[in-house]
PDB file of C-alpha atoms in Angstrom:
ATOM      1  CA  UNK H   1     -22.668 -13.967 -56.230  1.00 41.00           C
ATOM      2  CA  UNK H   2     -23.916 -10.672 -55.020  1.00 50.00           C
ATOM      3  CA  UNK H   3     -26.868  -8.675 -57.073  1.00 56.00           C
ATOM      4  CA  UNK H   4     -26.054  -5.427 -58.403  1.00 59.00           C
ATOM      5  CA  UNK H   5     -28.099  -3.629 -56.110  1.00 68.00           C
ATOM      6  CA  UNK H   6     -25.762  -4.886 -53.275  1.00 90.00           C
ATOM      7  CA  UNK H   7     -22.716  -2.991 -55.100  1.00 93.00           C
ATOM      8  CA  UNK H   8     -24.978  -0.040 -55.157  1.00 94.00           C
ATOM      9  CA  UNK H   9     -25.910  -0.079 -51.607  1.00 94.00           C
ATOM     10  CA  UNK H  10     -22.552  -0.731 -50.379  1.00 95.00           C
ATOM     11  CA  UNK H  11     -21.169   2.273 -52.262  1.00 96.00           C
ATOM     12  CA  UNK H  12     -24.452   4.192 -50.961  1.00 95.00           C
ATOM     13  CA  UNK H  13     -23.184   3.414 -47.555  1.00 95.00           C
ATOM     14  CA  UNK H  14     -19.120   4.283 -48.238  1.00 95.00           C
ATOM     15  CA  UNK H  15     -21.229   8.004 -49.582  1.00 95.00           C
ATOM     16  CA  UNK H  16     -22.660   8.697 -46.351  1.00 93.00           C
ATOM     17  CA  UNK H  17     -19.706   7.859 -44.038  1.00 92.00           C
ATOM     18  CA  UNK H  18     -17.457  10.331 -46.244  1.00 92.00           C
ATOM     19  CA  UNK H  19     -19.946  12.481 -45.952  1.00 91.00           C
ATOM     20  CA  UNK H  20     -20.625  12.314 -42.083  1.00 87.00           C
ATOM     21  CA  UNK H  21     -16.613  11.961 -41.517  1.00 83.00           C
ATOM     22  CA  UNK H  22     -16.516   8.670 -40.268  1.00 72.00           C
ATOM     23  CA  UNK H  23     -13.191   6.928 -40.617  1.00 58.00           C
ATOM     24  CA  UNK H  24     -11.855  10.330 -42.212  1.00 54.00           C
ATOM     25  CA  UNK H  25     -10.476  12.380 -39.078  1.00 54.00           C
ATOM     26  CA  UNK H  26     -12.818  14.823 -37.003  1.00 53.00           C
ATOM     27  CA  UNK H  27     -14.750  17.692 -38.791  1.00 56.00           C
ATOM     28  CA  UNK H  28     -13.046  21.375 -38.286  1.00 54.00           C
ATOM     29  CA  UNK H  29     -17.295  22.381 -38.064  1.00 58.00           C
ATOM     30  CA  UNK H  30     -19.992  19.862 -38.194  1.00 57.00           C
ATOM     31  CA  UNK H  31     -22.571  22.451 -38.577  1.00 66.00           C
ATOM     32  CA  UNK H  32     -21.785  23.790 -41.807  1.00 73.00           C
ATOM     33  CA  UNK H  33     -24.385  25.049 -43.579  1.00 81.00           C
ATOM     34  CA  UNK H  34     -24.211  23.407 -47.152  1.00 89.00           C
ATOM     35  CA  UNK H  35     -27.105  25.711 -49.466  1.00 91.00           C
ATOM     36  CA  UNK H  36     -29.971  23.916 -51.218  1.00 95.00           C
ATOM     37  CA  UNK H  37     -28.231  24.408 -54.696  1.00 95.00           C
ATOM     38  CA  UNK H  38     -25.318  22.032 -53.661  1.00 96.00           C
ATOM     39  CA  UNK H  39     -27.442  20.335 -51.473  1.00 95.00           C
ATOM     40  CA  UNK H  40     -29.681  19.357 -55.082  1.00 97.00           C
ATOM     41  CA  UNK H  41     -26.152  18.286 -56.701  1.00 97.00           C
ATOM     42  CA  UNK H  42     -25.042  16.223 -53.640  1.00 96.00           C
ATOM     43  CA  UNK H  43     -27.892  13.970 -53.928  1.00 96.00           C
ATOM     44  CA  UNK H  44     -26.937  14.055 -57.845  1.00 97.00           C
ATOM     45  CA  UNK H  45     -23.506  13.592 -56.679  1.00 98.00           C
ATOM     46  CA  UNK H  46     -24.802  10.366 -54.510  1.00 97.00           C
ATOM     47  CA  UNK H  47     -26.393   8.762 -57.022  1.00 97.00           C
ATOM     48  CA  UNK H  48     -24.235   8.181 -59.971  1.00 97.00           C
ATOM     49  CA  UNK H  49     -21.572   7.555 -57.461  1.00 98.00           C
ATOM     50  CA  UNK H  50     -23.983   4.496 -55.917  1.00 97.00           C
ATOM     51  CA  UNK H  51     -24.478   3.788 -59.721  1.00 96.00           C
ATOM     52  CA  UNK H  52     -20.887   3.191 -60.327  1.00 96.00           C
ATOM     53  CA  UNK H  53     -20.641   6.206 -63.156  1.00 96.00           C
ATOM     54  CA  UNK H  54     -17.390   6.920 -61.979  1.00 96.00           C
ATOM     55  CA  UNK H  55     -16.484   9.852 -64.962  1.00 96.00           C
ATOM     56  CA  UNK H  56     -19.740  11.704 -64.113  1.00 97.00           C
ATOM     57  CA  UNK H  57     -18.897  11.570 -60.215  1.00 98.00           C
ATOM     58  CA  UNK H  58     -15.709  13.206 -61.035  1.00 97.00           C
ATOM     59  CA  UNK H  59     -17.613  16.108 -63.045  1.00 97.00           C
ATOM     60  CA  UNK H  60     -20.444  16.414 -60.643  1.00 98.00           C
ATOM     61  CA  UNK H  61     -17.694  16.668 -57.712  1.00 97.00           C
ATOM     62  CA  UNK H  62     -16.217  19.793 -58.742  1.00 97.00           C
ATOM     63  CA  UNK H  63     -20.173  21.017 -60.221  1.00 96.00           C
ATOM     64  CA  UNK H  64     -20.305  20.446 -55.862  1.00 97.00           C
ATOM     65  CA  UNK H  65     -17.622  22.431 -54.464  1.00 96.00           C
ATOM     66  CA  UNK H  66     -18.432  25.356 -56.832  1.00 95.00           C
ATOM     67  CA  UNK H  67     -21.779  25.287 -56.277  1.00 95.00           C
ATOM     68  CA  UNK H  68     -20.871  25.161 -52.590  1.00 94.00           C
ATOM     69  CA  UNK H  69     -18.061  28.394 -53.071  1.00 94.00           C
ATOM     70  CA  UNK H  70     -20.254  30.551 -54.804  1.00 92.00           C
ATOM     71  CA  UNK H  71     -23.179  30.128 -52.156  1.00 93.00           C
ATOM     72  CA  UNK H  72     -21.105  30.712 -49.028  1.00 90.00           C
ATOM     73  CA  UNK H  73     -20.112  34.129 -51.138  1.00 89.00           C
ATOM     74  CA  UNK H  74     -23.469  34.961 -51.295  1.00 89.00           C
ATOM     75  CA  UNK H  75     -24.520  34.354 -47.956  1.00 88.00           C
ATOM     76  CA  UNK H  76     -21.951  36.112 -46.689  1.00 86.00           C
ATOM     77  CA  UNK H  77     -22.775  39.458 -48.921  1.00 87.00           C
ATOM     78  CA  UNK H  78     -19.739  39.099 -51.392  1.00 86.00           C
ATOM     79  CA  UNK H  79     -20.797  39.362 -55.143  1.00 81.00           C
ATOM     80  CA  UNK H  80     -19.432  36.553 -57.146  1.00 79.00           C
ATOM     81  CA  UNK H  81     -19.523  36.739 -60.832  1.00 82.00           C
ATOM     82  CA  UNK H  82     -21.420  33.500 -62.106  1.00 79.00           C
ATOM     83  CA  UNK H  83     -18.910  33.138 -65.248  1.00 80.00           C
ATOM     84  CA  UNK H  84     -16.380  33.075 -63.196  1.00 85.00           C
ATOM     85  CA  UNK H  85     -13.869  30.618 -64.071  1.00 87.00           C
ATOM     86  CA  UNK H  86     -13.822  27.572 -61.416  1.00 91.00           C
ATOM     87  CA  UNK H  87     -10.267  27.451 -61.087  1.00 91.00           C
ATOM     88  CA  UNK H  88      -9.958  30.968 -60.384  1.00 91.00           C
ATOM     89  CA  UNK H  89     -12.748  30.485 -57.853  1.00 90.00           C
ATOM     90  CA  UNK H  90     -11.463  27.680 -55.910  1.00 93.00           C
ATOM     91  CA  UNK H  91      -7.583  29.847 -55.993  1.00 92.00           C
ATOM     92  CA  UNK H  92      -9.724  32.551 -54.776  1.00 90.00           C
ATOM     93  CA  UNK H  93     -11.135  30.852 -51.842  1.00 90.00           C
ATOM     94  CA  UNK H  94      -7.965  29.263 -50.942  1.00 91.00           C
ATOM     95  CA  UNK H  95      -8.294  25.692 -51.923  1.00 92.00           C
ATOM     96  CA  UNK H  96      -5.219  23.159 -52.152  1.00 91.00           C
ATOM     97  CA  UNK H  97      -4.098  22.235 -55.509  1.00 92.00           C
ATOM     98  CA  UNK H  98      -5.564  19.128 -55.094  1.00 93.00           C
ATOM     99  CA  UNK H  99      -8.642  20.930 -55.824  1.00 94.00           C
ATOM    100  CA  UNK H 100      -7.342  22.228 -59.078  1.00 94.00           C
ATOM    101  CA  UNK H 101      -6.213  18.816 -60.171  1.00 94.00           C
ATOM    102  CA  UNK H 102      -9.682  17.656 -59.497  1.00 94.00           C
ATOM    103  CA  UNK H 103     -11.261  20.394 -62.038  1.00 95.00           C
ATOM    104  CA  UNK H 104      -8.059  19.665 -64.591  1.00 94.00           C
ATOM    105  CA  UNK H 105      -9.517  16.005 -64.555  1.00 94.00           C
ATOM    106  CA  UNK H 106     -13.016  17.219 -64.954  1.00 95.00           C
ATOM    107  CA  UNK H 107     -12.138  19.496 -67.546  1.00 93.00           C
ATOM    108  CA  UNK H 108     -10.286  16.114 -69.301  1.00 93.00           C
ATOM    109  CA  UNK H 109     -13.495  14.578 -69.141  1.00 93.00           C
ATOM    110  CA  UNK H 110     -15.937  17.514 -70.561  1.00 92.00           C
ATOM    111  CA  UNK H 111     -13.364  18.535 -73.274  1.00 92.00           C
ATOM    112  CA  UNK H 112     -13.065  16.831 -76.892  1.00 91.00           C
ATOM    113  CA  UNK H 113      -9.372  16.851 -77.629  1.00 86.00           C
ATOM    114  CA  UNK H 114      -7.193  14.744 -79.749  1.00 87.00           C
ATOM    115  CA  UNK H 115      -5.552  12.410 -79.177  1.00 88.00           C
ATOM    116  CA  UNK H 116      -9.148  11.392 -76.924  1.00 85.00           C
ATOM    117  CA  UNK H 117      -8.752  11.635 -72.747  1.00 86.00           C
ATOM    118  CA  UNK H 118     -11.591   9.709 -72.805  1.00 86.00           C
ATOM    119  CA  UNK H 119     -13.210   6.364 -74.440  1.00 89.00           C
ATOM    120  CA  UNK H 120     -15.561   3.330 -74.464  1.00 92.00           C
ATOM    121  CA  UNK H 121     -12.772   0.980 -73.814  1.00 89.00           C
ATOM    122  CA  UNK H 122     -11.567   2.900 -70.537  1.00 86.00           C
ATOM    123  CA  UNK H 123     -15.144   2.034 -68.719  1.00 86.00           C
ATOM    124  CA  UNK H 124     -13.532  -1.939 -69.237  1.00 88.00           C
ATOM    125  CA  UNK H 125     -10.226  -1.382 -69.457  1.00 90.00           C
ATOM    126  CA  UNK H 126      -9.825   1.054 -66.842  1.00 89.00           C
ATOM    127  CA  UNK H 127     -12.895   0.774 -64.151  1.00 92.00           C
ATOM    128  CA  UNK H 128     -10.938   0.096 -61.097  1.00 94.00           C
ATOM    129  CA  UNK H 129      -8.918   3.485 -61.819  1.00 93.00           C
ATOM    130  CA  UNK H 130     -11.740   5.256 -62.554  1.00 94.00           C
ATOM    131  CA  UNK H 131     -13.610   3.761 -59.655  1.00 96.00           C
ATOM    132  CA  UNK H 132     -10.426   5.179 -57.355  1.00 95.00           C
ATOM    133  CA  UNK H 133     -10.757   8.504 -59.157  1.00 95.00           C
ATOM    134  CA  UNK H 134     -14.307   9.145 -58.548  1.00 96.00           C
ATOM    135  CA  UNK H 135     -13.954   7.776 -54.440  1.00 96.00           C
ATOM    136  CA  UNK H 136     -10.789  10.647 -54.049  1.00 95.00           C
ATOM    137  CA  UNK H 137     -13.127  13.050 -56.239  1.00 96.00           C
ATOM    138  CA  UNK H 138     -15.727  12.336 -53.007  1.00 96.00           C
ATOM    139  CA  UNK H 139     -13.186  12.969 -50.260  1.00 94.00           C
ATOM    140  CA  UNK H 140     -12.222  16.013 -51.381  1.00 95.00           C
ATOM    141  CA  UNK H 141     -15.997  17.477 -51.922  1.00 95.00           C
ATOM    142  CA  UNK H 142     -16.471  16.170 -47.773  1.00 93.00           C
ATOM    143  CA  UNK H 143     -13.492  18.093 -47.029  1.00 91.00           C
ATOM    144  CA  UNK H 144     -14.519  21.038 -49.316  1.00 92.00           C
ATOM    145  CA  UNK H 145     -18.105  20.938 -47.573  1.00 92.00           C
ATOM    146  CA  UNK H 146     -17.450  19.798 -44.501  1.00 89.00           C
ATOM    147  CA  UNK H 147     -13.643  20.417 -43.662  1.00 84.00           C
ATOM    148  CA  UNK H 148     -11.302  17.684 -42.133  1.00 73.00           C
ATOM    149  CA  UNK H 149      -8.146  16.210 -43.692  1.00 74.00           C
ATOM    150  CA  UNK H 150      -7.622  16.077 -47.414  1.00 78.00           C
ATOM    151  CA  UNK H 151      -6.894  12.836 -48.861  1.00 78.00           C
ATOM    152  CA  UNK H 152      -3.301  12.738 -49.989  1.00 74.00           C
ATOM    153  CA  UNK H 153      -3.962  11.080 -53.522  1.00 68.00           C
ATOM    154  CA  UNK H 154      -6.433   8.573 -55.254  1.00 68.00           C
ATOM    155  CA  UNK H 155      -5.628   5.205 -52.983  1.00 60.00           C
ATOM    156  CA  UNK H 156      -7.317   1.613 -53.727  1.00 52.00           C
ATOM    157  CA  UNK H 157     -10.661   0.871 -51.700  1.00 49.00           C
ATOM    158  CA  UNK H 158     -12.504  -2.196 -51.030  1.00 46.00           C
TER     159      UNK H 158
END
């Protein structure tokens, strides 16, 4: 029987590959400069994915790519109004709709509605989804970040 930590590591590992492009296609430019704000979330980002909280690696995802949007605007001189919506940011800067579906399932997860998009039971009922939700949700910051192919929809992992 494996420890717990050994799940954590193992996902740990699966992080850093995404994030370094290994096994996902070659980089369009390795040496993007990713700011210290997004930087700060990524290692958020990292951990509860490591963890196994699969809902909060979904929110913390797109918390990434905006983060990562509205400093490349600033560092390239454009003013970018902070309350602007994320979904008209990422349309703005040209992102797939894949991205969009990523903040719709976010938004799912942040918003009370009724009947509930999210409950207790789903973290037993439901883990291996959620578990395949939160590794696309980490694809798509790498290619967001770091460019490369975008995945074409949540598959099964190890």
């Amino acid at each position: 029987m494996k420890a717990a930590g050994d799940e954590s590591e193992v996902r740990t590992r699966w992080f850093a590959d995404v994030m370094a492009g290994r096994g996902a296609g070659e980089r369009r430019d390795p040496a993007v400069a990713v700011g210290d704000h997004t930087q700060a979330l990524l290692v958020e980002l990292e951990t509860v994915f490591g963890a196994g909280a699969w809902v909060a690696t979904v929110i913390l995802a797109v918390a990434v790519i905006e983060a990562h949007l509205r400093e490349q605007a600033m560092a390239s001189g454009r003013a970018v109004d902070p309350y602007l919506n994320a979904g008209t940011l990422f349309a703005e800067a040209g992102l797939d709709e894949r991205f969009d579906l990523l903040r719709r399932a976010r938004n799912r997860a942040l918003h009370v509605s009724d009947p509930p998009t999210l409950t207790v039971d789903m973290h037993w009922f439901e883990a291996e989804r959620l578990e395949t939700e939160a590794r696309y949700a980490v694809r798509l910051v790498a290619a967001a970040l770091y460019g490369g192919d975008l995945p074409e929809e949540p598959e099964e992992e190890e």
